[in-house]
Coordinates of C-alpha atoms and ligand atoms in Angstrom, one line a residue:
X119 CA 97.9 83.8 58.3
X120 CA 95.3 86.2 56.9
X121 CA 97.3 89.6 55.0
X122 CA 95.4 92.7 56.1
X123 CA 96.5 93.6 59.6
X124 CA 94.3 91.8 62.0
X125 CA 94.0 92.0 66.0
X126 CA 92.7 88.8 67.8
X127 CA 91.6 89.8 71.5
X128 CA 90.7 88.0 74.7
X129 CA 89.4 89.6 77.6
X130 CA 89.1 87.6 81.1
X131 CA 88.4 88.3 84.5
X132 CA 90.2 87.1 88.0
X133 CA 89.5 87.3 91.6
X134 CA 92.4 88.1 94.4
X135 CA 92.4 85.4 97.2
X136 CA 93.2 85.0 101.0
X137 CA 95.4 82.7 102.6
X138 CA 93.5 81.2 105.8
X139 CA 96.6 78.2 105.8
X140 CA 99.3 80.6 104.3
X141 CA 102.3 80.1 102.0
X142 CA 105.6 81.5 103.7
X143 CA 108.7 80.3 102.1
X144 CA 110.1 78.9 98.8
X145 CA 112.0 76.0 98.8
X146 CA 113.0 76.8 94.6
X147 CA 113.0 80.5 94.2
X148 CA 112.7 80.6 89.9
X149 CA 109.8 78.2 90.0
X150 CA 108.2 79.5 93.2
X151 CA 107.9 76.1 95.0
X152 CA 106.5 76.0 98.4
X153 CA 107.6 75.0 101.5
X154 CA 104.3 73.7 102.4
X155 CA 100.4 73.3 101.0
X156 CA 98.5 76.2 101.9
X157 CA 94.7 77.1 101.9
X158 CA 93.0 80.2 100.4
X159 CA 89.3 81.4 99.8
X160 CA 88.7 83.8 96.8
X161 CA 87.3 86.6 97.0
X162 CA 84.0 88.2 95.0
X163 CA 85.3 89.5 92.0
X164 CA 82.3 92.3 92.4
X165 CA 84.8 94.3 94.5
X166 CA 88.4 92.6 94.3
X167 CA 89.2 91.6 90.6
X168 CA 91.5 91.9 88.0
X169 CA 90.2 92.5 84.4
X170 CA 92.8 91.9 81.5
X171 CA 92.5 92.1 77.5
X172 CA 95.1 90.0 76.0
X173 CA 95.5 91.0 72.1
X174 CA 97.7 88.9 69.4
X175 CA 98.3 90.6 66.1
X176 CA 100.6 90.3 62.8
X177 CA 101.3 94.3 63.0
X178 CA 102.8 94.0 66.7
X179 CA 106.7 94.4 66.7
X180 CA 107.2 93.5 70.7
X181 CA 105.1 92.3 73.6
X182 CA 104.0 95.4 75.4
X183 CA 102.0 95.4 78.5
X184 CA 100.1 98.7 80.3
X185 CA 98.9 98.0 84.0
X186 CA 96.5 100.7 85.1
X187 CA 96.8 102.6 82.3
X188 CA 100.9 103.1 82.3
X189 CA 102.9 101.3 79.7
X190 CA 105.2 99.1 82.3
X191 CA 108.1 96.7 81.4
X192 CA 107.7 93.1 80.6
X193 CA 111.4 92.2 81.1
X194 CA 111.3 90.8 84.4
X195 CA 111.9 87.1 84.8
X196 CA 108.1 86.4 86.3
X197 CA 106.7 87.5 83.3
X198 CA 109.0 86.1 81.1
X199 CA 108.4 83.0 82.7
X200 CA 104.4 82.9 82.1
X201 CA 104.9 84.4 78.3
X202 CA 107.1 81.4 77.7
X203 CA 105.4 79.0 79.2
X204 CA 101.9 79.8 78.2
X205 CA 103.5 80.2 73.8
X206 CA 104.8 76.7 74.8
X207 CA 101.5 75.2 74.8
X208 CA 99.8 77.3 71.8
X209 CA 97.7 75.3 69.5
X210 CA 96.1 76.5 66.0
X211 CA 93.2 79.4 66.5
X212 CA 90.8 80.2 63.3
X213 CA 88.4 82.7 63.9
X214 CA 86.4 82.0 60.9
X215 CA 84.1 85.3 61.4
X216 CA 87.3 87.7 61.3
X217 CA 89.2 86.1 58.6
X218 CA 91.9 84.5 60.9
X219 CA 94.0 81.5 61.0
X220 CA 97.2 81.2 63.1
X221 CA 99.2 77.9 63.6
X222 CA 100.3 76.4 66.3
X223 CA 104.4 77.0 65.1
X224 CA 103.2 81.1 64.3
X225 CA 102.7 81.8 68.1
X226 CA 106.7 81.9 68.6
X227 CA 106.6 84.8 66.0
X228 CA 103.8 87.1 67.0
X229 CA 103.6 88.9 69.9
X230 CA 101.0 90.1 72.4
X231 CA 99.8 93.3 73.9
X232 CA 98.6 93.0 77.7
X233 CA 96.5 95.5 79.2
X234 CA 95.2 95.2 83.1
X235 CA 93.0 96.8 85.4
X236 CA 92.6 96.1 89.1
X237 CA 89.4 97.3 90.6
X238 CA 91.1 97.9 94.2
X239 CA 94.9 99.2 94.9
X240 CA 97.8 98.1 93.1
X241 CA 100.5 96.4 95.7
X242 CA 98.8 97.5 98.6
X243 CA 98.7 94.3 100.5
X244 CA 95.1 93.0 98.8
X245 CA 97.1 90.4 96.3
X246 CA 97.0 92.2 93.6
X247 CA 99.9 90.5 92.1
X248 CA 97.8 86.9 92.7
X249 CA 94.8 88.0 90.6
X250 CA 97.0 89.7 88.5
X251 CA 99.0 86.7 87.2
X252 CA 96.1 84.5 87.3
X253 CA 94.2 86.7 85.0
X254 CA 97.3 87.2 82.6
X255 CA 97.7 83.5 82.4
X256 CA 93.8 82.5 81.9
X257 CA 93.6 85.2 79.4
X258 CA 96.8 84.2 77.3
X259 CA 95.9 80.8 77.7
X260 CA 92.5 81.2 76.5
X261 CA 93.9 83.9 73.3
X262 CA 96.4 81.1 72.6
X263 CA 93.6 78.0 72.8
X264 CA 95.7 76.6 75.1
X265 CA 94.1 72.9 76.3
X266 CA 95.4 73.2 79.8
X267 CA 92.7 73.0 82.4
X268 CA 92.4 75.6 85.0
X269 CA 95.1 73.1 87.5
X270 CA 97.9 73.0 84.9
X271 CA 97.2 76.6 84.2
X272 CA 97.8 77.2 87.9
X273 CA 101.4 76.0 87.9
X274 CA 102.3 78.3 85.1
X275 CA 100.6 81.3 87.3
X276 CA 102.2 80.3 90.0
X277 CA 105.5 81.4 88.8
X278 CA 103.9 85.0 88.3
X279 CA 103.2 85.0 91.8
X280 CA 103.1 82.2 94.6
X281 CA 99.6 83.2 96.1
X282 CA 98.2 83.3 91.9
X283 CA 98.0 79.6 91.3
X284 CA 95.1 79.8 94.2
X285 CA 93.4 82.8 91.9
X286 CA 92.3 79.9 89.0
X287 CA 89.7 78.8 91.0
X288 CA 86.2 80.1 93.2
X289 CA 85.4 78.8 96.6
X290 CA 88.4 76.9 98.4
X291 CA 91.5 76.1 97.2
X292 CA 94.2 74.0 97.8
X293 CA 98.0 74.8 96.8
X294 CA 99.7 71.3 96.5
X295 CA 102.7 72.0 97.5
X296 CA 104.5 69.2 95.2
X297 CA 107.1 66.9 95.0
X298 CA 108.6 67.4 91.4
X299 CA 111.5 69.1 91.0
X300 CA 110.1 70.7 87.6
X301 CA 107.5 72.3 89.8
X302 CA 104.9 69.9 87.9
X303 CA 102.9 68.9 90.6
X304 CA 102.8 72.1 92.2
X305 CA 99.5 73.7 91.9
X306 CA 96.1 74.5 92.5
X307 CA 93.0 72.6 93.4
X308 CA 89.6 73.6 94.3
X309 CA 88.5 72.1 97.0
X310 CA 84.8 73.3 97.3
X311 CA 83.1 76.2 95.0
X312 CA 81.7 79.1 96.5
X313 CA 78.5 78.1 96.9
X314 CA 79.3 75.2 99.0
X315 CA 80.1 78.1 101.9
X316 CA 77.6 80.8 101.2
X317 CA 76.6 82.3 104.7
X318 CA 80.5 83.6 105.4
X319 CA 80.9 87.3 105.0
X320 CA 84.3 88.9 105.0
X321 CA 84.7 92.3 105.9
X322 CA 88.4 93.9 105.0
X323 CA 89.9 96.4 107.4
X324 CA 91.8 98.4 104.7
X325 CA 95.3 99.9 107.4
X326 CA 96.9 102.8 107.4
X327 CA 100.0 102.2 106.8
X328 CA 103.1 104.6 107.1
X329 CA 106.2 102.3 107.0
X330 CA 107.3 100.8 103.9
X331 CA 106.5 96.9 103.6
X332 CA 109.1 94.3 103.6
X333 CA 107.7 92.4 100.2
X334 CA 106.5 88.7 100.5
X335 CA 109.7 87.8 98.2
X336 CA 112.1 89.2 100.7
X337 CA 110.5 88.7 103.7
X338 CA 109.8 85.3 102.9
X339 CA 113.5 84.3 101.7
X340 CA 114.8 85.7 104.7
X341 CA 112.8 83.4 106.8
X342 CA 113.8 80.5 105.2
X343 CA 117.6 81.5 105.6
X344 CA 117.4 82.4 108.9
X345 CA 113.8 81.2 111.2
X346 CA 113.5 78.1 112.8
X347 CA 110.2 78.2 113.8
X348 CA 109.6 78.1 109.5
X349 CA 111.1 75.0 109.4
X350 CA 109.5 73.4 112.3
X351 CA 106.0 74.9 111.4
X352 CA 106.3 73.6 107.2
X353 CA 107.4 70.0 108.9
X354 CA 104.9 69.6 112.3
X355 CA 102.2 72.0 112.1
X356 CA 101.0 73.0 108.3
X357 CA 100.5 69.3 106.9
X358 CA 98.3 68.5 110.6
X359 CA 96.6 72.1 110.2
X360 CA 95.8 71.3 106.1
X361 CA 94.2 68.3 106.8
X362 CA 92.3 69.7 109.5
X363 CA 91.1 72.9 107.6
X364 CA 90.4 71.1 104.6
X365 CA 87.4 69.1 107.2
X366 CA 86.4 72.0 108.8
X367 CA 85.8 73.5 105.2
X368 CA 83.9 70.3 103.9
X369 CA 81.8 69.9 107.0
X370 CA 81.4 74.1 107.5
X371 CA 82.7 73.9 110.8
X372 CA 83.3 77.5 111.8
X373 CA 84.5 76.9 114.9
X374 CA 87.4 74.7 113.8
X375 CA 88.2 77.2 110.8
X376 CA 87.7 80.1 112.6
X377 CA 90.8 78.8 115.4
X378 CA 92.9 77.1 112.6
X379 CA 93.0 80.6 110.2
X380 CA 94.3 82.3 113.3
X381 CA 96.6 80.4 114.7
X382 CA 98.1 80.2 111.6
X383 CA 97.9 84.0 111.0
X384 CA 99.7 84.2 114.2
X385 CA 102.0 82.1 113.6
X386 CA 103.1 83.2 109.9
X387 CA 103.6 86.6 111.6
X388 CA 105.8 84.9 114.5
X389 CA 107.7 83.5 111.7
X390 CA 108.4 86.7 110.9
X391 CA 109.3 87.9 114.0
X392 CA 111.5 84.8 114.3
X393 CA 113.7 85.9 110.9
X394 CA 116.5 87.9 110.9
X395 CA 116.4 90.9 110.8
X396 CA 112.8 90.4 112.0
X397 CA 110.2 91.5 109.8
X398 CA 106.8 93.4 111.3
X399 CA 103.6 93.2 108.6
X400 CA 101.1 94.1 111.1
X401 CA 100.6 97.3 113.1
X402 CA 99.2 99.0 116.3
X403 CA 95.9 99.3 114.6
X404 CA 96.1 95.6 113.6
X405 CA 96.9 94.4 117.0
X406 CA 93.6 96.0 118.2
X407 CA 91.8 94.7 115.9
X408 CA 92.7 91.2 116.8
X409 CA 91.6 92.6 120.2
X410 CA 88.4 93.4 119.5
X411 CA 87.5 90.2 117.4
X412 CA 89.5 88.0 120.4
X413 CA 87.2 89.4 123.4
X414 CA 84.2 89.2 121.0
X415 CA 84.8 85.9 120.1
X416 CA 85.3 84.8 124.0
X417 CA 82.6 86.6 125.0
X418 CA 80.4 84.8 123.1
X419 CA 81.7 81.3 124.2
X420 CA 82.1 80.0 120.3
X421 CA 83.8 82.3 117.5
X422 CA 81.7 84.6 115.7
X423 CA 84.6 85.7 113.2
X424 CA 87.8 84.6 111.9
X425 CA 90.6 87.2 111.6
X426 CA 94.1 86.6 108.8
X427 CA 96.4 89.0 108.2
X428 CA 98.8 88.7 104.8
X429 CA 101.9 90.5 104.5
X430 CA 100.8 93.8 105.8
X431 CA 98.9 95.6 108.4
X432 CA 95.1 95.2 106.6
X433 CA 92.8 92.9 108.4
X434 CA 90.8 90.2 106.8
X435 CA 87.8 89.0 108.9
X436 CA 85.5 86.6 107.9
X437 CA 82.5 86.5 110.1
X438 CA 80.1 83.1 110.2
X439 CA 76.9 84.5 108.8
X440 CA 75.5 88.1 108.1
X441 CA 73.9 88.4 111.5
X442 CA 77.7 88.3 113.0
X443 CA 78.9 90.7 109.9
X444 CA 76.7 93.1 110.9
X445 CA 77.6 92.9 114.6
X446 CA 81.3 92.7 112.9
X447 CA 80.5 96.0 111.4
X448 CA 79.1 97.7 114.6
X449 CA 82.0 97.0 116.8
X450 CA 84.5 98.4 114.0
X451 CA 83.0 101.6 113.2
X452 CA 82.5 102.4 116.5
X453 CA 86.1 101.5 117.4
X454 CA 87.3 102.6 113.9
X455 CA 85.1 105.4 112.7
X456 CA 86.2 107.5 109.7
X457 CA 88.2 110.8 110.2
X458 CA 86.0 114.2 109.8
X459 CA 86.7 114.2 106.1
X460 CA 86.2 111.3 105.3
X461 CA 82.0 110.2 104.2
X462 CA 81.0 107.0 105.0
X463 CA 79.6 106.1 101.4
X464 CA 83.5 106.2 100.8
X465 CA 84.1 104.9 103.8
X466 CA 82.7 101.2 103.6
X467 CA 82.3 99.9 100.2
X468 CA 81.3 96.9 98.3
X469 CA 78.6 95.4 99.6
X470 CA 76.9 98.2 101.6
X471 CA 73.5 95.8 102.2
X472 CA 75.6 94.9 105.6
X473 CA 75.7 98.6 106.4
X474 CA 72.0 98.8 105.8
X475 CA 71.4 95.9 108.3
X476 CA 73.6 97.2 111.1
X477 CA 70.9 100.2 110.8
X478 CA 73.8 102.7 109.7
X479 CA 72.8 105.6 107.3
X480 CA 74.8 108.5 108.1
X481 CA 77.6 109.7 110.5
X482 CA 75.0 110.6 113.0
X483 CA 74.2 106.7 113.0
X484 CA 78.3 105.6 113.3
X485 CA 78.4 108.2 116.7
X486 CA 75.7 106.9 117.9
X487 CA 76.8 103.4 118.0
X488 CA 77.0 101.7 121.7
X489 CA 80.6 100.6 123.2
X490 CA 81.5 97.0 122.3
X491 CA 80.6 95.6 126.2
X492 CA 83.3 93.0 126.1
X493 CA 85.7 96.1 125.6
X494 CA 86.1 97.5 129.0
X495 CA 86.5 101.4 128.2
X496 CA 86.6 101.4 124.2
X497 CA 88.3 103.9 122.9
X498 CA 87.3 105.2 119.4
X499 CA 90.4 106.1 117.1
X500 CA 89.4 108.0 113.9
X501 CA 91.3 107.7 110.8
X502 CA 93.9 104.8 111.6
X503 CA 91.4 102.7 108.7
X504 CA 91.6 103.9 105.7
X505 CA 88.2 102.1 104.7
X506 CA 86.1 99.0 104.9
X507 CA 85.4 96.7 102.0
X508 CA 82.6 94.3 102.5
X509 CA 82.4 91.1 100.3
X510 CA 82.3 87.3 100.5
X511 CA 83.5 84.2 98.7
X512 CA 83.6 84.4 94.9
X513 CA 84.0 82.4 91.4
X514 CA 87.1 82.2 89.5
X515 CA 88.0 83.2 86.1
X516 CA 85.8 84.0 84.0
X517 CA 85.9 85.5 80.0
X518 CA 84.2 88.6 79.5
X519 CA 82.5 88.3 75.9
X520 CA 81.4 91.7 75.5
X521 CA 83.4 93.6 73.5
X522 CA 83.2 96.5 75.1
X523 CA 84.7 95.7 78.1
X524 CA 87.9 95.1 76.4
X525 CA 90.5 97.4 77.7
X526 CA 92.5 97.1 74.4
X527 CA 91.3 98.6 71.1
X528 CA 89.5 95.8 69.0
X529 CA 91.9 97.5 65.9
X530 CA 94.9 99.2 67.3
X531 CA 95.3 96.8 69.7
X532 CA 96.2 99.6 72.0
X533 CA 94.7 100.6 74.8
X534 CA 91.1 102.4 74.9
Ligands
ATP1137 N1 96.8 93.3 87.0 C1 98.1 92.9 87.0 N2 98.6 92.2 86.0 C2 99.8 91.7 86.1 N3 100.7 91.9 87.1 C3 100.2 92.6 88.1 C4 98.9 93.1 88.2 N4 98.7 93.8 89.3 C5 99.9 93.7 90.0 N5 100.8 93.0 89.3 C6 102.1 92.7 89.7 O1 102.2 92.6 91.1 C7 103.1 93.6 91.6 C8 102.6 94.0 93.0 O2 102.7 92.9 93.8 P1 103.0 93.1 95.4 O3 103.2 91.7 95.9 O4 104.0 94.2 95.6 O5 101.6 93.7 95.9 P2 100.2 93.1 96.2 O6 100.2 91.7 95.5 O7 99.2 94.1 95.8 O8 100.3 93.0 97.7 P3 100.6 91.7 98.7 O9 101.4 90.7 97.9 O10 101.4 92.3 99.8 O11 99.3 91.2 99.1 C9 103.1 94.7 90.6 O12 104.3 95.4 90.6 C10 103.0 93.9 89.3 O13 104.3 93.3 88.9
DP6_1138 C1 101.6 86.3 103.1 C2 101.1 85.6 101.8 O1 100.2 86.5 101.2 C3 102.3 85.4 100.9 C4 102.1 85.6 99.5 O2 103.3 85.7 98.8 P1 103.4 86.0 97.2 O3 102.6 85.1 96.5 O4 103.1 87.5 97.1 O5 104.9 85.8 97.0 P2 105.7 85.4 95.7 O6 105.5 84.0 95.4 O7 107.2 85.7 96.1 O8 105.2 86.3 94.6 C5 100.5 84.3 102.2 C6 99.7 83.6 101.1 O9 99.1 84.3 100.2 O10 99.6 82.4 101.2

């Protein structure tokens, strides 16, 4: 190891994803092993991501880690579990240019400091926890020279956080659920990139949410102990619907994705009606929204737009092409439109091109916007959406070589 004090930094960044086949149920709670395969697409980094600087030096006394900007603890077992498992496979770095050599047997000795930022809320229902463990496991893996491809990689993330194995890769991925009872053969694959699918846009329908959420750890254990309909759904109806989805992916059959994603939003949140005590995720405002999409969608004679719902009231809607987006975006802001305060640069964000098409500039544009016809006497509710994010699929990981997006200090190795 080199003698002056030296700080050896990585900086990555990681999409969230979406379940459209979701994961509901562990059958090994320490290694996060499924009850069945489930199906996600990721989302564009540009506007859901998780950036993280990973920094290894001789001077650090303990791993530290600050999400957000706060110093937070690092004791809990999920991250114990990734910091273990990712030293485990640590091979021999030399960064010729900055003087440094560690071994392979040195990584046991030194520690790391972690420092994250997500670009959207923290544990909000967007799966923040899935792009944040995917990102800390790329960019330890990457500090460490880890030889693990982005697959292996997935079944250390995935004992971060279920939904973060599906956060390695862009496009469409596949959680295998696996057989091993080491959790092996439990990961991620990607079963097209995200350019395969490019027309889809996906508009999220950020809730308002007053009651505090059962989290997917809970929730989901008490369904396994207690919901029937879990077991018969992770026996009859996941491994039919995963082979159907993964078709409808391959041959961009929206029609067939569009009923498959949800039905099996519907049912995951039957599921969680059917535990005990039963669990509500979605609200009045969600209900409505599955409405509006539902008579659209009939009214039209084929579906224009896909609707999912994780664990929490937020909407997920991922329309065909932009032509139904903007029709998408219509319909909501005239059923949804935001409360006096609120201005509608703030209101809808990421990309704001859909906005443009659906001819909307300013308020005067939103209250001017027709009734939905196939909604017989529309009402307009202000304020029960916070706001609108507009995005589409995205890549996976990626490194960030530019220095100055490092979020730690290239010689403290604290953070900026
Ligand atoms: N960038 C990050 N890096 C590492 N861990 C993170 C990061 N962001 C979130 N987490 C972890 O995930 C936890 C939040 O997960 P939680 O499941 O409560 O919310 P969520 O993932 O945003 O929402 P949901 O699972 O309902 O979609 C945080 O407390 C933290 O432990
Ligand atoms: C409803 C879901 O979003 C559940 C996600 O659960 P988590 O991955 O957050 O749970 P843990 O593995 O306990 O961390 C469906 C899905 O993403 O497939």
């Amino acid at each position: 190891m080199a003698e002056k004090p030296w700080v050896r930094m990585v900086t990555a960044q990681t999409p969230t994803n979406i379940a459209v086949i979701k994961y509901w149920g562990k059958r090994d709670e320490t290694l996060i092993l499924p009850v069945n395969d489930s199906i996600s697409v990721t989302l564009d980094p540009a506007h859901l991501c998780t950036t993280t600087t990973v920094a290894v030096s001789s001077s650090f006394d303990q791993d530290r880690m600050w999400l957000n900007g706060k110093e937070i603890s690092l004791s809990g077992g999920r991250f114990q579990n990734c910091l273990r498992e990712i030293r485990a496979r640590a091979c021999d770095v030399e960064d010729e240019e900055k003087g440094i050599k560690i071994a392979k047997k040195d990584w046991e000795k030194l520690h790391v400091h972690i420092a994250s930022f997500n670009n959207f809320p923290t544990a909000a229902g967007l799966a923040s926890s899935a792009a944040g463990f995917a990102c800390l496991v790329f960019a330890l893996a990457k500090l460490m020279n880890a030889k693990e491809d982005n697959s292996e990689l997935s079944a250390i993330a995935r004992q971060g956080s279920g939904s973060a194995c599906r956060s390695l890769f862009g496009g469409f991925v596949k959680w295998i659920m696996g057989k091993a009872e080491d959790g092996r053969d439990s990961l991620a694959v990607q079963l097209v990139d995200e350019k395969h699918w490019d027309e889809l846009v996906i508009i999220i329908a950020v809730v308002c949410s007053r009651q505090k959420e059962t989290s997917s750890t809970t929730g989901m254990r008490d369904s396994v102990e207690t919901s029937l309909l879990l077991k018969h759904r992770a026996k009859e109806v996941v491994p039919k619907r995963i082979t159907e989805m993964e078709e409808a992916i391959k041959t961009r059959d929206f029609e067939s994705f569009a009923q498959l994603t949800c039905a099996d939003s519907n049912q995951f949140h039957a599921v969680c009606l059917d535990t005990c005590p039963p669990i509500f995720y979605m609200n009045d405002t969600s209900h409505r929204i599955i409405s509006c999409v539902e008579k659209w969608n009939r009214s039209e004679g084929t579906p224009q737009v896909a609707y999912t719902f994780d664990a929490g009231p937020n909407a997920v809607l991922i329309a065909h092409n932009r032509k139904a987006a903007t029709q998408l975006l219509q319909k909501l802001l005239f059923c949804f439109p935001p409360s006096s305060d609120t201005d509608l640069n703030s209101y809808v964000i990421g990309d704001k091109s859909i906005l443009k098409d659906a001819g909307i500039e300013d308020m005067k544009d939103v209250e001017a916007l027709p009734p939905p016809p196939e909604i017989k006497d529309a009402q307009r509710s202000k304020g029960d959406v916070s706001y609108f994010i507009c995005t589409k699929p995205g890549r996976g990981p990626v490194l960030l070589s530019d220095e100055s997006q490092a979020l730690l200090h290239p010689e403290t190795g604290l953070p900026k």
